[in-house]
Short mmCIF file of C-alpha atoms in Angstrom, two decimals:
data_model
loop_
_atom_site.label_atom_id
_atom_site.label_comp_id
_atom_site.label_asym_id
_atom_site.label_seq_id
_atom_site.Cartn_x
_atom_site.Cartn_y
_atom_site.Cartn_z
CA MET A 1 -96.66 38.51 -37.54
CA THR A 2 -98.07 41.46 -36.06
CA THR A 3 -96.11 43.53 -33.60
CA GLU A 4 -98.33 42.46 -30.81
CA GLU A 5 -98.08 38.82 -31.57
CA ARG A 6 -94.40 39.11 -31.37
CA ALA A 7 -94.37 40.91 -28.04
CA GLU A 8 -96.62 37.71 -26.84
CA TYR A 9 -94.08 35.25 -28.21
CA LEU A 10 -91.14 37.11 -26.67
CA ALA A 11 -92.55 37.69 -23.36
CA ALA A 12 -93.31 33.85 -22.92
CA ALA A 13 -89.52 32.90 -24.05
CA ALA A 14 -88.13 35.85 -21.87
CA ALA A 15 -90.22 34.52 -18.67
CA GLY A 16 -87.63 31.57 -18.74
CA TYR A 17 -84.98 33.96 -17.22
CA PRO A 18 -86.73 35.34 -14.21
CA GLU A 19 -83.63 36.57 -12.69
CA LEU A 20 -83.37 38.92 -15.41
CA CYS A 21 -86.51 40.87 -14.81
CA PRO A 22 -87.96 39.88 -17.96
CA PRO A 23 -90.96 42.43 -19.43
CA SER A 24 -94.41 40.99 -20.25
CA ALA A 25 -96.14 41.50 -23.33
CA SER A 26 -98.24 44.53 -22.28
CA GLU A 27 -94.92 46.41 -20.90
CA MET A 28 -93.27 46.10 -24.19
CA MET A 29 -96.46 47.21 -25.92
CA GLU A 30 -96.53 50.00 -23.72
CA VAL A 31 -93.02 51.22 -24.36
CA LEU A 32 -93.24 50.81 -27.86
CA ARG A 33 -96.61 53.10 -28.04
CA LEU A 34 -94.81 55.66 -25.63
CA GLU A 35 -91.89 55.67 -28.01
CA LEU A 36 -93.45 55.45 -31.38
CA GLY A 37 -96.70 56.93 -30.45
CA ASP A 38 -98.96 54.13 -31.78
CA GLU A 39 -98.78 50.16 -31.60
CA ARG A 40 -99.24 49.78 -35.26
CA MET A 41 -96.68 52.56 -36.34
CA LEU A 42 -94.33 49.56 -37.56
CA GLU A 43 -97.03 48.27 -39.63
CA GLU A 44 -98.97 51.06 -41.77
CA PHE A 45 -98.96 54.63 -41.75
CA ARG A 46 -100.90 56.13 -39.11
CA PRO A 47 -102.25 59.81 -38.39
CA TYR A 48 -99.54 62.37 -37.49
CA ALA A 49 -99.69 66.14 -37.14
CA GLY A 50 -102.60 66.49 -39.73
CA GLY A 51 -100.72 63.80 -42.23
CA LEU A 52 -99.52 60.34 -41.94
CA THR A 53 -96.35 58.50 -40.82
CA ARG A 54 -95.05 55.17 -40.19
CA ALA A 55 -91.83 53.72 -38.49
CA LEU A 56 -89.28 51.35 -40.42
CA ALA A 57 -87.12 49.20 -38.57
CA PRO A 58 -83.80 48.52 -39.52
CA ALA A 59 -84.08 45.54 -41.78
CA THR A 60 -80.67 43.90 -39.97
CA ILE A 61 -79.23 44.79 -36.64
CA LEU A 62 -75.98 43.75 -35.41
CA HIS A 63 -75.82 43.63 -31.57
CA ILE A 64 -72.48 43.21 -29.77
CA VAL A 65 -72.88 42.66 -26.07
CA SER A 66 -70.38 42.40 -23.44
CA GLY A 67 -70.05 39.63 -20.56
CA ASN A 68 -70.64 41.96 -17.41
CA THR A 69 -74.50 41.11 -16.89
CA PRO A 70 -76.58 39.21 -19.26
CA HIS A 71 -79.51 41.96 -18.82
CA ALA A 72 -78.55 44.12 -21.60
CA ALA A 73 -78.04 40.97 -24.09
CA LEU A 74 -81.46 39.88 -23.35
CA GLN A 75 -83.21 43.42 -23.63
CA THR A 76 -81.32 44.26 -26.76
CA MET A 77 -82.42 41.11 -28.36
CA LEU A 78 -86.02 41.54 -27.15
CA ARG A 79 -86.14 45.22 -28.81
CA GLY A 80 -84.36 44.21 -32.05
CA LEU A 81 -87.17 41.14 -32.52
CA LEU A 82 -89.92 43.34 -31.38
CA LEU A 83 -89.28 45.54 -34.02
CA GLY A 84 -89.37 43.05 -36.53
CA SER A 85 -85.85 43.37 -37.51
CA HIS A 86 -83.26 40.21 -38.51
CA ASN A 87 -80.84 40.21 -35.69
CA LEU A 88 -77.21 39.37 -35.53
CA VAL A 89 -75.94 38.78 -31.97
CA LYS A 90 -72.20 38.65 -30.99
CA PHE A 91 -71.76 37.09 -27.59
CA PRO A 92 -68.90 37.44 -25.46
CA ALA A 93 -66.19 34.86 -25.90
CA ARG A 94 -66.61 33.27 -22.81
CA GLY A 95 -70.46 33.14 -23.56
CA LEU A 96 -73.53 33.99 -21.61
CA GLY A 97 -74.83 30.56 -20.63
CA ASP A 98 -78.51 29.65 -21.45
CA LEU A 99 -79.08 33.18 -23.06
CA GLU A 100 -77.37 31.96 -25.90
CA ARG A 101 -80.21 29.49 -26.84
CA PHE A 102 -82.98 31.93 -26.48
CA GLY A 103 -83.90 31.38 -30.04
CA GLU A 104 -84.84 28.04 -29.15
CA ARG A 105 -87.66 29.28 -26.96
CA LEU A 106 -89.30 31.10 -29.96
CA PRO A 107 -91.37 30.21 -32.87
CA ARG A 108 -89.66 29.45 -35.92
CA GLU A 109 -90.80 32.64 -37.75
CA LEU A 110 -89.33 34.54 -34.84
CA SER A 111 -86.32 32.40 -34.34
CA ALA A 112 -85.15 32.66 -37.98
CA LYS A 113 -84.61 36.44 -37.12
CA LEU A 114 -81.84 35.51 -34.68
CA GLU A 115 -78.40 34.53 -35.43
CA CYS A 116 -76.06 34.27 -32.42
CA ALA A 117 -72.33 33.53 -32.35
CA ARG A 118 -69.18 34.29 -30.00
CA GLU A 119 -67.35 35.96 -32.92
CA ILE A 120 -68.69 38.34 -35.50
CA GLN A 121 -69.18 36.25 -38.67
CA PRO A 122 -67.75 37.30 -42.04
CA GLY A 123 -70.18 39.69 -43.51
CA TRP A 124 -72.04 40.80 -40.61
CA LYS A 125 -70.76 44.14 -40.27
CA GLU A 126 -71.62 44.75 -43.75
CA ARG A 127 -75.18 43.40 -43.72
CA ALA A 128 -76.24 45.29 -40.46
CA ASP A 129 -78.33 48.57 -41.01
CA ALA A 130 -77.81 49.38 -37.36
CA TRP A 131 -75.27 48.73 -34.69
CA VAL A 132 -75.65 48.08 -31.03
CA VAL A 133 -72.73 48.05 -29.01
CA PHE A 134 -72.04 47.33 -25.25
CA GLY A 135 -68.68 47.30 -23.86
CA ASP A 136 -65.86 49.50 -22.47
CA ASP A 137 -65.30 52.97 -23.90
CA GLU A 138 -62.44 51.89 -26.00
CA THR A 139 -64.46 49.03 -27.62
CA VAL A 140 -67.54 51.55 -28.44
CA GLU A 141 -65.36 54.24 -30.01
CA THR A 142 -63.56 51.59 -32.08
CA LEU A 143 -66.52 49.89 -33.42
CA ARG A 144 -67.98 53.55 -33.71
CA ARG A 145 -65.30 54.22 -36.32
CA GLU A 146 -65.64 51.11 -37.98
CA CYS A 147 -69.38 51.57 -38.63
CA PRO A 148 -70.20 52.50 -42.34
CA ALA A 149 -71.23 55.92 -42.86
CA GLY A 150 -75.28 56.09 -42.69
CA ARG A 151 -75.76 53.41 -40.39
CA ILE A 152 -77.46 53.69 -37.10
CA PHE A 153 -74.84 53.50 -34.17
CA ASP A 154 -76.01 53.07 -30.65
CA GLY A 155 -73.19 52.75 -28.33
CA HIS A 156 -73.31 51.90 -24.75
CA GLY A 157 -69.83 52.69 -22.81
CA GLN A 158 -68.69 52.76 -19.29
CA ARG A 159 -71.34 53.84 -16.51
CA VAL A 160 -70.87 53.78 -12.78
CA SER A 161 -73.51 53.95 -10.13
CA TYR A 162 -73.84 54.63 -6.35
CA ALA A 163 -76.49 54.82 -3.84
CA VAL A 164 -77.81 57.35 -1.26
CA VAL A 165 -79.33 56.55 2.10
CA PHE A 166 -81.26 59.78 3.22
CA GLU A 167 -82.05 58.16 6.32
CA ASP A 168 -82.34 54.47 7.75
CA ALA A 169 -82.11 54.42 11.51
CA THR A 170 -82.82 50.79 11.49
CA PHE A 171 -80.51 50.00 8.59
CA GLU A 172 -83.47 48.23 6.93
CA SER A 173 -81.47 49.13 3.35
CA CYS A 174 -78.46 47.03 4.15
CA ALA A 175 -79.58 44.00 2.94
CA GLY A 176 -80.67 45.49 -0.30
CA ALA A 177 -77.56 47.23 -0.70
CA ALA A 178 -75.45 44.21 -0.28
CA ARG A 179 -77.74 42.70 -3.11
CA ASP A 180 -77.14 45.56 -5.42
CA VAL A 181 -73.27 45.42 -4.68
CA SER A 182 -72.84 41.81 -5.05
CA LEU A 183 -74.79 40.39 -7.91
CA PHE A 184 -72.88 40.15 -11.21
CA GLU A 185 -69.59 40.56 -9.14
CA GLN A 186 -70.21 44.49 -9.44
CA GLN A 187 -69.21 44.25 -13.08
CA GLY A 188 -72.40 45.90 -14.26
CA CYS A 189 -73.28 49.60 -14.95
CA MET A 190 -76.00 49.63 -12.11
CA SER A 191 -73.59 48.03 -9.34
CA PRO A 192 -73.01 50.90 -6.90
CA HIS A 193 -69.31 51.76 -5.97
CA VAL A 194 -70.26 53.87 -3.02
CA VAL A 195 -73.11 54.24 -0.72
CA TYR A 196 -73.47 57.53 0.77
CA VAL A 197 -75.21 57.72 4.30
CA GLY A 198 -77.14 60.25 6.14
CA GLY A 199 -76.88 59.53 9.58
CA ASP A 200 -74.35 57.21 11.32
CA ALA A 201 -72.46 56.16 8.26
CA ARG A 202 -69.71 53.98 10.01
CA ALA A 203 -72.54 52.17 11.81
CA TYR A 204 -74.16 51.59 8.65
CA ALA A 205 -70.93 50.11 7.04
CA GLN A 206 -70.91 47.92 9.96
CA CYS A 207 -74.10 46.62 9.33
CA LEU A 208 -73.68 46.42 5.48
CA ALA A 209 -70.61 44.00 6.16
CA ARG A 210 -72.56 41.83 8.02
CA GLU A 211 -75.16 41.69 5.13
CA MET A 212 -72.50 41.31 2.55
CA GLU A 213 -71.33 38.21 4.33
CA ALA A 214 -74.88 36.87 4.51
CA PHE A 215 -75.23 37.41 0.86
CA TYR A 216 -71.79 35.71 0.22
CA THR A 217 -72.74 32.81 2.22
CA ALA A 218 -76.02 32.33 0.12
CA HIS A 219 -74.42 33.29 -2.96
CA PRO A 220 -70.50 32.53 -2.90
CA ALA A 221 -68.44 34.43 -5.53
CA PRO A 222 -66.68 32.74 -8.36
CA LYS A 223 -63.12 32.04 -7.69
CA LEU A 224 -61.11 35.11 -9.36
CA PRO A 225 -58.04 35.00 -11.45
CA LEU A 226 -54.90 35.03 -9.61
CA ALA A 227 -53.91 38.85 -10.65
CA THR A 228 -57.37 39.99 -9.72
CA ARG A 229 -57.03 38.38 -6.04
CA ALA A 230 -53.52 39.81 -5.96
CA ALA A 231 -54.77 43.56 -6.84
CA LEU A 232 -57.68 43.11 -4.49
CA ALA A 233 -55.53 41.98 -1.41
CA GLN A 234 -53.33 45.26 -2.14
CA LYS A 235 -56.09 47.58 -2.02
CA ARG A 236 -57.50 45.99 1.09
CA ASP A 237 -53.95 46.33 2.64
CA ALA A 238 -53.28 49.68 1.72
CA PHE A 239 -56.75 50.86 3.60
CA GLU A 240 -56.00 48.62 6.36
CA PHE A 241 -52.38 50.30 6.70
CA GLU A 242 -54.30 53.88 6.55
CA ALA A 243 -56.95 53.20 9.10
CA LEU A 244 -53.93 52.47 11.57
CA SER A 245 -53.28 56.07 11.37
CA ASN A 246 -56.56 57.64 10.18
CA SER A 247 -59.65 57.29 12.38
CA GLY A 248 -61.74 58.25 9.40
CA VAL A 249 -61.01 55.07 7.68
CA GLN A 250 -62.07 51.53 8.61
CA LEU A 251 -62.41 48.31 6.76
CA TRP A 252 -64.27 45.13 6.78
CA LYS A 253 -63.51 42.11 4.82
CA GLY A 254 -64.60 38.58 4.13
CA SER A 255 -63.67 35.82 1.85
CA GLY A 256 -65.11 37.36 -1.20
CA TRP A 257 -66.26 41.12 -0.19
CA THR A 258 -64.91 44.21 1.15
CA VAL A 259 -66.45 47.30 2.75
CA VAL A 260 -64.58 50.50 3.43
CA PHE A 261 -65.85 53.29 5.54
CA GLU A 262 -64.37 56.47 4.49
CA GLU A 263 -65.03 60.12 5.76
CA ASN A 264 -63.67 61.93 2.47
CA PRO A 265 -67.07 62.34 0.71
CA VAL A 266 -65.54 62.42 -2.80
CA PHE A 267 -66.85 59.58 -5.03
CA ARG A 268 -64.24 56.85 -5.56
CA LEU A 269 -64.19 53.90 -8.15
CA SER A 270 -64.03 50.55 -6.45
CA PRO A 271 -61.74 47.83 -7.75
CA LEU A 272 -65.00 45.82 -8.23
CA ASP A 273 -65.77 42.18 -7.20
CA ARG A 274 -67.56 42.95 -4.22
CA PHE A 275 -65.64 45.85 -2.76
CA VAL A 276 -67.99 48.81 -1.85
CA PHE A 277 -67.29 52.38 -0.32
CA VAL A 278 -69.37 53.83 2.48
CA LYS A 279 -69.33 57.71 3.11
CA PRO A 280 -71.14 60.36 5.25
CA LEU A 281 -73.69 62.02 2.93
CA PRO A 282 -72.38 65.30 2.39
CA GLU A 283 -74.54 68.70 2.23
CA ASP A 284 -73.21 69.04 -1.49
CA LEU A 285 -73.55 65.79 -2.90
CA GLY A 286 -73.16 67.19 -6.68
CA ALA A 287 -69.79 68.22 -5.78
CA ALA A 288 -68.94 64.89 -4.38
CA VAL A 289 -69.82 63.17 -7.53
CA PHE A 290 -69.19 65.87 -9.93
CA GLY A 291 -66.27 63.77 -11.53
CA ILE A 292 -68.45 61.05 -12.74
CA ARG A 293 -71.43 62.98 -13.72
CA ALA A 294 -71.05 62.32 -17.49
CA ILE A 295 -70.87 58.62 -16.73
CA THR A 296 -73.22 58.28 -13.90
CA GLY A 297 -75.46 55.22 -14.89
CA GLY A 298 -78.00 54.77 -12.03
CA ILE A 299 -78.59 56.00 -8.13
CA GLY A 300 -80.06 53.79 -5.69
CA ILE A 301 -81.95 55.69 -2.75
CA PHE A 302 -83.77 54.85 0.40
CA PRO A 303 -86.49 55.71 1.14
CA ALA A 304 -87.40 55.71 -2.36
CA THR A 305 -89.73 58.86 -2.40
CA PRO A 306 -90.37 61.28 -5.32
CA ASP A 307 -89.11 63.97 -3.24
CA HIS A 308 -86.01 62.09 -2.75
CA ALA A 309 -85.42 61.24 -6.48
CA ALA A 310 -86.21 64.92 -7.30
CA ARG A 311 -83.53 66.09 -5.36
CA LEU A 312 -81.01 63.78 -7.37
CA SER A 313 -82.30 63.96 -10.75
CA GLN A 314 -80.09 66.59 -11.70
CA LEU A 315 -76.87 64.50 -11.09
CA GLY A 316 -76.44 62.89 -14.33
CA ALA A 317 -78.25 59.61 -13.91
CA SER A 318 -80.54 58.23 -16.36
CA ARG A 319 -82.33 55.69 -14.00
CA ILE A 320 -82.91 56.40 -10.02
CA CYS A 321 -84.66 53.43 -7.88
CA GLU A 322 -85.04 51.80 -4.63
CA ILE A 323 -81.90 50.30 -3.04
CA GLY A 324 -82.27 46.78 -3.64
CA GLN A 325 -83.66 47.21 -6.98
CA MET A 326 -80.65 48.29 -8.83
CA GLN A 327 -79.72 45.35 -10.76
CA LYS A 328 -83.46 44.83 -11.81
CA THR A 329 -83.30 47.02 -14.93
CA PRO A 330 -87.04 47.58 -16.46
CA PHE A 331 -87.45 47.17 -20.23
CA SER A 332 -88.91 50.80 -20.08
CA TRP A 333 -85.41 52.25 -18.72
CA HIS A 334 -83.99 55.19 -21.09
CA SER A 335 -80.52 53.56 -20.99
CA GLU A 336 -78.14 56.67 -21.19
CA SER A 337 -80.84 58.82 -21.29
CA ARG A 338 -81.89 57.57 -24.81
CA ARG A 339 -85.05 56.12 -26.33
CA ASN A 340 -84.01 52.40 -27.12
CA LEU A 341 -86.80 51.56 -29.74
CA ALA A 342 -87.32 55.03 -31.10
CA ASP A 343 -83.73 55.77 -31.80
CA LEU A 344 -83.30 52.45 -33.92
CA VAL A 345 -86.13 53.41 -36.39
CA GLN A 346 -86.43 55.48 -39.27
CA TRP A 347 -89.47 57.77 -40.10
CA VAL A 348 -91.50 58.15 -43.49
CA ASP A 349 -94.08 60.69 -43.57
CA TYR A 350 -96.88 60.64 -46.25
CA GLU A 351 -98.41 63.90 -47.08
CA ALA A 352 -102.14 63.35 -48.31
CA GLY A 353 -102.75 66.67 -49.40
CA VAL A 354 -101.63 69.91 -50.08
CA CYS A 355 -101.08 72.61 -47.60
#
């Protein structure tokens, strides 16, 4: 089966998960061409700098995926199968629903290259030529130490995101911001913790609260464990108490969401589960977000213009997109500023002549 044929079958199977922004076959092939230089690079030697070269995919890839969002699981499986590798996929203990049956949507030749389980099976670690790991920083570093020397290790640890509204007098971006915050219960690396607002940030926060309630009505949050509910209630109480004596703080809350307006521009980590901060956009945003520069995932912006993206491009994010689209991560995204396909292959050069 050629790389192009694999892309066609994979795109057809992935189309069954429309909420995960599945790539088309042409999108997958375009990324492969951009990263490897030639769509046939995996199949034969191709011209390169006066000689020939080809890319060798890992024979076997071990994928360890987390349960915060299913996007990463789908995309890492697609990449491994597009490369033609055999793929061992460890899903989270609580599972990822229908995504665990992805192989059933594939022709036998491709489904045979996919083994899935909720626990790492005996021999998986020894068999894998490459490890792709998603999880918290501690999990990633523990597995990095376990990975045998000479194997490829692609780790994806904690990342946090935020949004920037440069100007929005009519609050047009509020519905999209509510969606970005609420989807996946704010557990993903693209979920914004803070929305920085140019203009009347307090009024924006009030509008965002209305949109958070509207989104909650249409998409209720799952019931949280008692300990999580208690911790969120404690956080809410603390901000409500502070607001009594501090005019620079105000809180809005509903059954399953929280919006806190805070004048202090310094980035603050959210306790998650649809809990978002709204802050005035400071003149020096870089100073306000300096503490998370090394772990910034993405930045949502409004209006989404090249000029606005350029202004934020040096702040550490590997992805800048329009507010409302933060959870729709494309197949082409350089996750953590890396090439997702090229970093998994090894290269073999053939020198046809003598220099």
